[in-house]
Coordinates of C-alpha atoms and ligand atoms in Angstrom, one line a residue:
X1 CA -3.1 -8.8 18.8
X2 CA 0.2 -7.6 17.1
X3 CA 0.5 -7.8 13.6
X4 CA 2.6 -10.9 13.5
X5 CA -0.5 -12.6 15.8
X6 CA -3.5 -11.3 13.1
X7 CA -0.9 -13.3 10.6
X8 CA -0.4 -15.9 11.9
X9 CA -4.4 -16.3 12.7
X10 CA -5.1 -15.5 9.2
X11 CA -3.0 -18.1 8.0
X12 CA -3.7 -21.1 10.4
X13 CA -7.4 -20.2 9.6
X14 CA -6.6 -21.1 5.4
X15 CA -4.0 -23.7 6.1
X16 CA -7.4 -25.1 8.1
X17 CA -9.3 -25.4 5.3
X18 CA -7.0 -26.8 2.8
X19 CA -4.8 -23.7 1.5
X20 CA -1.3 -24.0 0.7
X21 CA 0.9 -21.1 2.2
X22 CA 2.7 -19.5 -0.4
X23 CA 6.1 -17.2 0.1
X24 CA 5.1 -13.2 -0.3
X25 CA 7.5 -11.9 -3.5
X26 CA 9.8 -9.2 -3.1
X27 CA 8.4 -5.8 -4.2
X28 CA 9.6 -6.2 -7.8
X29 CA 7.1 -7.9 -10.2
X30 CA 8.1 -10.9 -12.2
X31 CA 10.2 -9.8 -15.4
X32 CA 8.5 -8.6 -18.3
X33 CA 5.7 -7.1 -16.1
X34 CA 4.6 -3.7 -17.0
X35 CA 3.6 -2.2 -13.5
X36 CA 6.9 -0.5 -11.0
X37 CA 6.2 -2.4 -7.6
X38 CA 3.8 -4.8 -6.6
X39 CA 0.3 -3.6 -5.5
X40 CA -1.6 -6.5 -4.6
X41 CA -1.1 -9.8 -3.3
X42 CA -2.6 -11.2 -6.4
X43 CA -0.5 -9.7 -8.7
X44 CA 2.4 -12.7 -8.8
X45 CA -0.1 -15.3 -9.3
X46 CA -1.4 -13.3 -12.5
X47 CA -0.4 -16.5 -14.4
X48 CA -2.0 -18.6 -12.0
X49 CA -5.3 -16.6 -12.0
X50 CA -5.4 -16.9 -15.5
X51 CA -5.3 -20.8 -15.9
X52 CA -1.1 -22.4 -15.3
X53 CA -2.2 -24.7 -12.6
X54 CA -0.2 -23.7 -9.6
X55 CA 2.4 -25.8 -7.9
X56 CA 0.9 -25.9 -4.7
X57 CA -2.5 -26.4 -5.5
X58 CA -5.7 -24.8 -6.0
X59 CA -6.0 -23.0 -2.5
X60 CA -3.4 -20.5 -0.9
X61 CA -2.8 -18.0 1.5
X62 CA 0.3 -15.3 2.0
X63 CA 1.2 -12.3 3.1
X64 CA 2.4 -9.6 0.4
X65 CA 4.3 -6.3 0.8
X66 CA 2.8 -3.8 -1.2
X67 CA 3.7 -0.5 -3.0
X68 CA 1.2 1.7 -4.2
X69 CA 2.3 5.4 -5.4
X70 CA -1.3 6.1 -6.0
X71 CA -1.5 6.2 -2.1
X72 CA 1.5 8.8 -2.0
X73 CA -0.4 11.7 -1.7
X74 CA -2.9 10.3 0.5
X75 CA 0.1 9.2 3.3
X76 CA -0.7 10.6 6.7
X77 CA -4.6 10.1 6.7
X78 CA -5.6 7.5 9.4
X79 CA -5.4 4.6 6.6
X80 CA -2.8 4.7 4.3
X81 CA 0.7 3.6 3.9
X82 CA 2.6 3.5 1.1
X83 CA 5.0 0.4 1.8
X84 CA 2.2 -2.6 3.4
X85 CA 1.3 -5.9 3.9
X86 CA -1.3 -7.4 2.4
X87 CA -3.0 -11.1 3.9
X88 CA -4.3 -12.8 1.0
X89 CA -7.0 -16.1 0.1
X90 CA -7.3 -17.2 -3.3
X91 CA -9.3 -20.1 -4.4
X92 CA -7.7 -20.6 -8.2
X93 CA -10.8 -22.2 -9.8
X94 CA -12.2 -24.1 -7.2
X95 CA -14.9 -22.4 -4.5
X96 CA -16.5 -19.7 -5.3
X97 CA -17.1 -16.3 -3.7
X98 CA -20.1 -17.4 -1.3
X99 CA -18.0 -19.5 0.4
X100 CA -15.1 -16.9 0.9
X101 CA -17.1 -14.4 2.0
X102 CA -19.1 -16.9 4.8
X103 CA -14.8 -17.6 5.8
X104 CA -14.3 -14.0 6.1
X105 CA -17.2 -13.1 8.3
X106 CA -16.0 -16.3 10.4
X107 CA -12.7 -15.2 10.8
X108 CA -13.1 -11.5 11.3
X109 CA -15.6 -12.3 14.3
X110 CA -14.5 -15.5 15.7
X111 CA -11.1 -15.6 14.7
X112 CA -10.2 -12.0 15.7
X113 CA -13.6 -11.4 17.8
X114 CA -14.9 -8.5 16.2
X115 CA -18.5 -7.7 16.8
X116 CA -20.9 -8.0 14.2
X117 CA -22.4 -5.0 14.3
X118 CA -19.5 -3.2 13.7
X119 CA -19.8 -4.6 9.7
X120 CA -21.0 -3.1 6.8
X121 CA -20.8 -4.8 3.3
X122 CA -20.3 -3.6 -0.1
X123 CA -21.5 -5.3 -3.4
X124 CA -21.3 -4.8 -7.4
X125 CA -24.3 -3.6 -8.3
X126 CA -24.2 -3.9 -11.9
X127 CA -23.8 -2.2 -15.0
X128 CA -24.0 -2.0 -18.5
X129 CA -21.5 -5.1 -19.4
X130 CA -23.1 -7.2 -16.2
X131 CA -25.7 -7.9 -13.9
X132 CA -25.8 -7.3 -9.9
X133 CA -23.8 -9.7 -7.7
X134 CA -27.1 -11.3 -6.1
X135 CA -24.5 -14.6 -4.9
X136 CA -22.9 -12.0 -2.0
X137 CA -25.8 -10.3 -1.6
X138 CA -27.7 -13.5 -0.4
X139 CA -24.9 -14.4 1.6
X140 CA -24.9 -10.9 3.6
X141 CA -28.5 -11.5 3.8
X142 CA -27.9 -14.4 5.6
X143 CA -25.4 -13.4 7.8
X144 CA -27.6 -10.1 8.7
X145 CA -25.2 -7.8 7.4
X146 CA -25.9 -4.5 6.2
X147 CA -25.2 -3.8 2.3
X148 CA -24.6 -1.0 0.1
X149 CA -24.2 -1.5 -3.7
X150 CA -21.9 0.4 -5.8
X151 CA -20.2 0.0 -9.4
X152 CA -16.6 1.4 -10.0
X153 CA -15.6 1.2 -6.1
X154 CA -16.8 -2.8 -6.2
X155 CA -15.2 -3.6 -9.5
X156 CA -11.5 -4.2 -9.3
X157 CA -8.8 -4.7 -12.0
X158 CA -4.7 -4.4 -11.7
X159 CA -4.7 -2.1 -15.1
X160 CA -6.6 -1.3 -18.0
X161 CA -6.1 -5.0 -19.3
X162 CA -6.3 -8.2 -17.7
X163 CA -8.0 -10.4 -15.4
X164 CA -10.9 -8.6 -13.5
X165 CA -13.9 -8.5 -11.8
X166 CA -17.2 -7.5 -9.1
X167 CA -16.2 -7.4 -5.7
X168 CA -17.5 -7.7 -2.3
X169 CA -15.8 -5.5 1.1
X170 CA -15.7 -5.7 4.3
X171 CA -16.2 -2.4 6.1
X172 CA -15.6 -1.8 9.8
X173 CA -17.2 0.4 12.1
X174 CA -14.4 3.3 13.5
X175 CA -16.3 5.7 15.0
X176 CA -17.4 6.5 19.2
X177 CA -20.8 6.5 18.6
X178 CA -23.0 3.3 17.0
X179 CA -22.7 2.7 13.6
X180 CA -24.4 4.7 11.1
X181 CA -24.9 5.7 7.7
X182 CA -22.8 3.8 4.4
X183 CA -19.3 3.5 3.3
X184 CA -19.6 5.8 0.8
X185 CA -21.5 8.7 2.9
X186 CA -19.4 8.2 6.1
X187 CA -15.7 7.3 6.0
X188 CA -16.0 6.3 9.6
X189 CA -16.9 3.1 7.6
X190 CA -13.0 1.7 7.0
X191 CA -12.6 -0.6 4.3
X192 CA -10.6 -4.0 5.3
X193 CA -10.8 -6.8 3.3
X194 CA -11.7 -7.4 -0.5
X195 CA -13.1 -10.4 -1.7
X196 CA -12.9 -10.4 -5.1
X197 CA -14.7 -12.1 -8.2
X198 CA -12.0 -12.6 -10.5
X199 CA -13.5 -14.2 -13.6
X200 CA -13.1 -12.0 -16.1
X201 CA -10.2 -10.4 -18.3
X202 CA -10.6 -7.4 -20.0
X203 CA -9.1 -6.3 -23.5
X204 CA -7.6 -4.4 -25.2
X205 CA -10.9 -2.7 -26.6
X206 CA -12.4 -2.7 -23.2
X207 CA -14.8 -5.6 -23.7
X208 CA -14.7 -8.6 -21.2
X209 CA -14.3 -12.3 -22.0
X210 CA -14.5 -15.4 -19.1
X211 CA -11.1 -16.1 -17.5
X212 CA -10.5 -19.9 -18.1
X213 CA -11.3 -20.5 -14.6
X214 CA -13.6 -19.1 -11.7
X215 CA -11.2 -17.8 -8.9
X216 CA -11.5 -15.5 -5.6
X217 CA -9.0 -13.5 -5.1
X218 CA -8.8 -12.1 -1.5
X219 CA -7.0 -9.2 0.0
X220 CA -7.0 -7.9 3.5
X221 CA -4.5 -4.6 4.3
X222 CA -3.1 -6.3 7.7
X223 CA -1.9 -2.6 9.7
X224 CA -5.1 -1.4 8.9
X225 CA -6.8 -4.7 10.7
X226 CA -4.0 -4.6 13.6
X227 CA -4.5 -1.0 14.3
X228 CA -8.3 -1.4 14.4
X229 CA -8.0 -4.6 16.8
X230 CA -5.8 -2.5 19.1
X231 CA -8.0 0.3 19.5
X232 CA -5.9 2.6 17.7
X233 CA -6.9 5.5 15.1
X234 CA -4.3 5.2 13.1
X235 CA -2.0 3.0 11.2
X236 CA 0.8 4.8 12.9
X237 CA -0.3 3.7 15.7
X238 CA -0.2 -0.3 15.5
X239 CA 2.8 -2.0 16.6
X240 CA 4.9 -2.0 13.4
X241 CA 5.5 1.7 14.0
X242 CA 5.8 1.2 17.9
X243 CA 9.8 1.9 17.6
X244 CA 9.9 4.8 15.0
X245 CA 7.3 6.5 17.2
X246 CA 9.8 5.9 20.1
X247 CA 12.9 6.9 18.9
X248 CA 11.8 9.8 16.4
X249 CA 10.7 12.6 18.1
X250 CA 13.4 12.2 20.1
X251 CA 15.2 13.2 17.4
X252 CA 13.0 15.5 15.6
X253 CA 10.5 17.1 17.2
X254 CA 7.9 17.0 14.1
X255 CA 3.9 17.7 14.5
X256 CA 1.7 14.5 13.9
X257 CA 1.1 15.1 10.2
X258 CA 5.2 15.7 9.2
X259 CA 6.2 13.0 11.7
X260 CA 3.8 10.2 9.8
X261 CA 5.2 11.0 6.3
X262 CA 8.3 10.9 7.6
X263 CA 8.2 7.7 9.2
X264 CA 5.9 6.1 6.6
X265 CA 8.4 7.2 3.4
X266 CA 11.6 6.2 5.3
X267 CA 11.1 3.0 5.9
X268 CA 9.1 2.6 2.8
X269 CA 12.4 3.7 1.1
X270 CA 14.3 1.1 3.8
X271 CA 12.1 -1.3 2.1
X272 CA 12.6 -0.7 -1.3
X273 CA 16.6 -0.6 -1.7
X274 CA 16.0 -3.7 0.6
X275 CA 14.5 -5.3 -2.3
X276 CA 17.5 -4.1 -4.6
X277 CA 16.2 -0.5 -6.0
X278 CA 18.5 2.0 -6.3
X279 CA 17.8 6.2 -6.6
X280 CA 17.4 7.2 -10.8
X281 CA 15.8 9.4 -12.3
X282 CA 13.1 6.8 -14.1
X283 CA 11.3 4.4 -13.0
X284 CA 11.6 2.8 -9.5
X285 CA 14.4 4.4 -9.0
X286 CA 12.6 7.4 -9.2
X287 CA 10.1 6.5 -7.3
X288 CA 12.3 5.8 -4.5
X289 CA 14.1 9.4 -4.9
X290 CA 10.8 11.1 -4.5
X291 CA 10.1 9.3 -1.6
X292 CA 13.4 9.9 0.1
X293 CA 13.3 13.4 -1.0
X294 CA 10.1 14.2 0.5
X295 CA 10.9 12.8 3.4
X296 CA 14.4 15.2 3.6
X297 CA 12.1 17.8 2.4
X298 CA 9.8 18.3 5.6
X299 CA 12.7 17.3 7.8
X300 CA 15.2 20.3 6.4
X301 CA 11.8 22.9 6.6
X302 CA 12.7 23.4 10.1
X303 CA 16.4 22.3 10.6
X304 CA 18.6 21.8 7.9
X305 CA 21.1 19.7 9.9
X306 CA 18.4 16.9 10.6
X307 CA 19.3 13.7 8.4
X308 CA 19.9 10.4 7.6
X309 CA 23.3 10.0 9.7
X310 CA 20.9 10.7 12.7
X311 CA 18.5 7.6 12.4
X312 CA 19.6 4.9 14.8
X313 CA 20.1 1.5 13.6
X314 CA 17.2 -0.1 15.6
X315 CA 14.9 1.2 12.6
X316 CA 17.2 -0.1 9.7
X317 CA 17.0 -3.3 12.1
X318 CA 13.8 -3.9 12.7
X319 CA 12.3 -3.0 9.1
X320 CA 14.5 -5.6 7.6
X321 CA 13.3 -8.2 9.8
X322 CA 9.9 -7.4 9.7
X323 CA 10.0 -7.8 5.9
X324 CA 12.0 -10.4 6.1
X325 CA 15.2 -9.2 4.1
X326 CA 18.6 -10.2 3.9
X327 CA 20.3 -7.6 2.9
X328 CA 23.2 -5.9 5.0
X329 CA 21.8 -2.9 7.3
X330 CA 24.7 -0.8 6.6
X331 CA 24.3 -0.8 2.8
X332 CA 20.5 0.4 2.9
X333 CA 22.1 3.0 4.7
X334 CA 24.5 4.3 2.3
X335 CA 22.4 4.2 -0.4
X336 CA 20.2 6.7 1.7
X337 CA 23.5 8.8 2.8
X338 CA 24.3 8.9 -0.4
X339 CA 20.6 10.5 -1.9
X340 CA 20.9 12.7 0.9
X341 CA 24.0 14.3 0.0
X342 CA 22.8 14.4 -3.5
X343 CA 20.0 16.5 -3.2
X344 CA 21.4 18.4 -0.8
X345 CA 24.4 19.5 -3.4
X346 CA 21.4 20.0 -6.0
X347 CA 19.6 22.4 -3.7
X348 CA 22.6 24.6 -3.3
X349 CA 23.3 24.4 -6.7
X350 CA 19.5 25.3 -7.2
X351 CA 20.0 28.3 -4.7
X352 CA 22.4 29.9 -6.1
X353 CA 21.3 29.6 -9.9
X354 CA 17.9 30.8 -8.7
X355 CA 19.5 34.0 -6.8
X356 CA 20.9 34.9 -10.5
X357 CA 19.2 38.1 -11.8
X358 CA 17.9 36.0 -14.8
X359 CA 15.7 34.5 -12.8
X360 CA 13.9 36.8 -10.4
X361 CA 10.5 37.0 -12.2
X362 CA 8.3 34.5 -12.4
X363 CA 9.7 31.1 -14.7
X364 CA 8.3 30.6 -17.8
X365 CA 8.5 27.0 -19.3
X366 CA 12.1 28.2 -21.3
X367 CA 13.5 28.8 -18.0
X368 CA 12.3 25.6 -16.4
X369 CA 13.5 23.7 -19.4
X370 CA 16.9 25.7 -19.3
X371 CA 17.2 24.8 -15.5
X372 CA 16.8 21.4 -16.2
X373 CA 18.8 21.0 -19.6
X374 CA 21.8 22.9 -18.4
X375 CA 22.0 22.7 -14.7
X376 CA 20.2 19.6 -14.1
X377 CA 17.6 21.0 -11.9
X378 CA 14.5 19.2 -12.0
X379 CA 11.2 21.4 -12.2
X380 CA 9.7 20.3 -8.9
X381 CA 12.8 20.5 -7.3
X382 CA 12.8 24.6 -9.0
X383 CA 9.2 25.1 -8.2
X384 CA 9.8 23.9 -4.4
X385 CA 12.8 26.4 -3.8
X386 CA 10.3 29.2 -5.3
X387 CA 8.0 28.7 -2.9
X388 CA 10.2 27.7 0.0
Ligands
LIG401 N1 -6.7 -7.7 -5.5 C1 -7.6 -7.2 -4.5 C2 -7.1 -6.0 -3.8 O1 -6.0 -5.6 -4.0 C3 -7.8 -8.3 -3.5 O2 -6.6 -8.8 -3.1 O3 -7.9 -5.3 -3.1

């Protein structure tokens, strides 16, 4: 099954039982919304999870793209991308989470045929604001499913503030021998779908009140899902990758750690100046620079020629269409030319500052402020030339 199959299944399977398919939002939150980039389907239907009745009704299903920086760092392990899609379920004050869990074990093992041994379940085991989640618990009791409790891992919140609450996961089996162990003591155990609680909001001094309604709010990470259902061990391996993985190491020969983060923050930054960001020095912008400038960053280690100019536009191509964007493939593009030569024009700059005299010792913080204030050299951008 290719990611646009496990979609479509996951949908029909909803839209089956009553849920209204909603359009995915752009990366970009809502205005006034304090977070960069969206991180979770759920987070556009904040308002909706916290009471506004909804439109379409009290059931829906999507599919999200996803940013999460916190996963920047981690890009390159068998599970983690920092541009995604995310399926989604929510029940906005009407069932409850028995019921979405009992969908989710249907789905996974009829709808997508997985076997049932290869699941393990997670559920909120308390703490000292509430009690254990014994409602999933019964229902992986039922269904014969092995459990683990935890507290922080099965809790879930968008921030410090706002509507919260215990979840349940769904844990597949990834490794070549029969399952063993937990989740949490063998990470063969891959996490793919939350089922979330989502009753509660928390304030500002921590404590929680009741939401105004009950909801489930669902989230299944769908390359993760796709890679697993075609055997593969990686995300990089299931078919949303299948043209980068044929056309770049034609290009640049790169080992399998360097050639994922550069696939996985390219298109990520294709994605992003999709969705109208454009390279700063704050905020999303900024977030987008790093991106494109780590990517340049492993490419240049080896040959400083390699660059954007050099990426055919089959990729520009087929990200846009697989996220569904509009824009021009030319201009996303440009914008990327244009960072290129950028930092390129800082690093020489950087060079040649850096070969002054002043400068030969080790930096204090004077000098990295200096660098900064006077030549506009950012400190990671110094620190990275010292060690290069
Ligand atoms: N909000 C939950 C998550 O991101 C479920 O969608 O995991």
């Amino acid at each position: 099954m290719n990611t646009d199959q496990v979609t479509r299944t996951f949908i029909e399977y909803f839209e089956e039982r009553g849920h209204s398919r909603i359009t995915g939002s752009t990366l970009l939150p809502p205005p006034g919304d304090t977070v960069l980039f969206t991180t979770s389907g759920m987070h556009p239907l904040t308002p909706y999870l916290e009471g506004q009745p909804h439109p379409l009704g009290k059931r829906l299903v999507n599919v999200q793209r996803c940013l999460r920086t916190t996963d920047l760092e981690e890009v390159g392990d068998p599970t983690h991308l920092t541009v995604f899609e995310m399926l989604g379920s929510w029940s906005l004050g009407d069932y409850e989470g028995p019921r979405s869990l009992r969908w989710g074990y249907e789905l996974l093992t009829e709808g997508f045929g997985i076997d049932p041994g290869m699941l393990h379940a997670t559920v909120f085991g308390g703490d000292e604001q509430l009690g254990p989640d014994t409602a999933s618990l019964e229902v992986w009791q039922d269904l014969g499913v092995p459990v683990e409790f935890t507290v922080e891992d099965n809790w879930w919140d968008n921030g410090p503030t706002g509507p919260c609450g215990p979840d349940s996961e769904f844990f597949l089996w990834t490794g070549d021998t029969p399952p063993r162990s937990t989740p949490t003591q063998d990470d063969r155990w891959v996490e793919v779908w939350n089922h979330v609680m989502m009753r509660h909001r928390r304030l500002d001094d921590g404590s929680l009140v009741p939401l105004p309604q009950r909801n489930v709010d669902t989230g299944l990470g769908l390359e993760r899902l796709a890679s697993l259902l075609q055997g593969r061990s990686s995300v990089f391996e299931c078919d949303v990758f299948d043209p980068w993985r044929r056309l770049v190491p034609g290009l640049w020969p790169l080992d399998e750690s360097s050639l994922r983060l550069v696939c996985d923050h390219l298109r990520s930054a294709m994605v992003v100046i999709g969705d109208g960001v454009r390279p700063s020095n704050t905020g999303r912008g900024y977030v987008l620079r790093r991106l494109v400038r780590r990517a340049l960053t492993v490419l240049w280690r080896d040959d400083p020629s390699r660059g954007i100019g050099d990426l055919p536009d089959e990729l520009f191509l087929h990200t846009r269409d697989h996220f569904r964007q509009e824009n021009e493939p030319g201009d996303v593009r440009r914008v990327l030319h244009e960072e290129e030569h950028r930092f390129r024009t800082l690093l020489e700059r950087g060079r040649q500052v850096l070969a002054k005299p002043r400068f030969q010792g080790s930096l204090s913080e004077e000098d990295l402020h200096y660098l900064h204030d006077t030549h506009g050299l950012p400190r990671e951008l110094v620190l990275g030339l010292r060690e290069g």
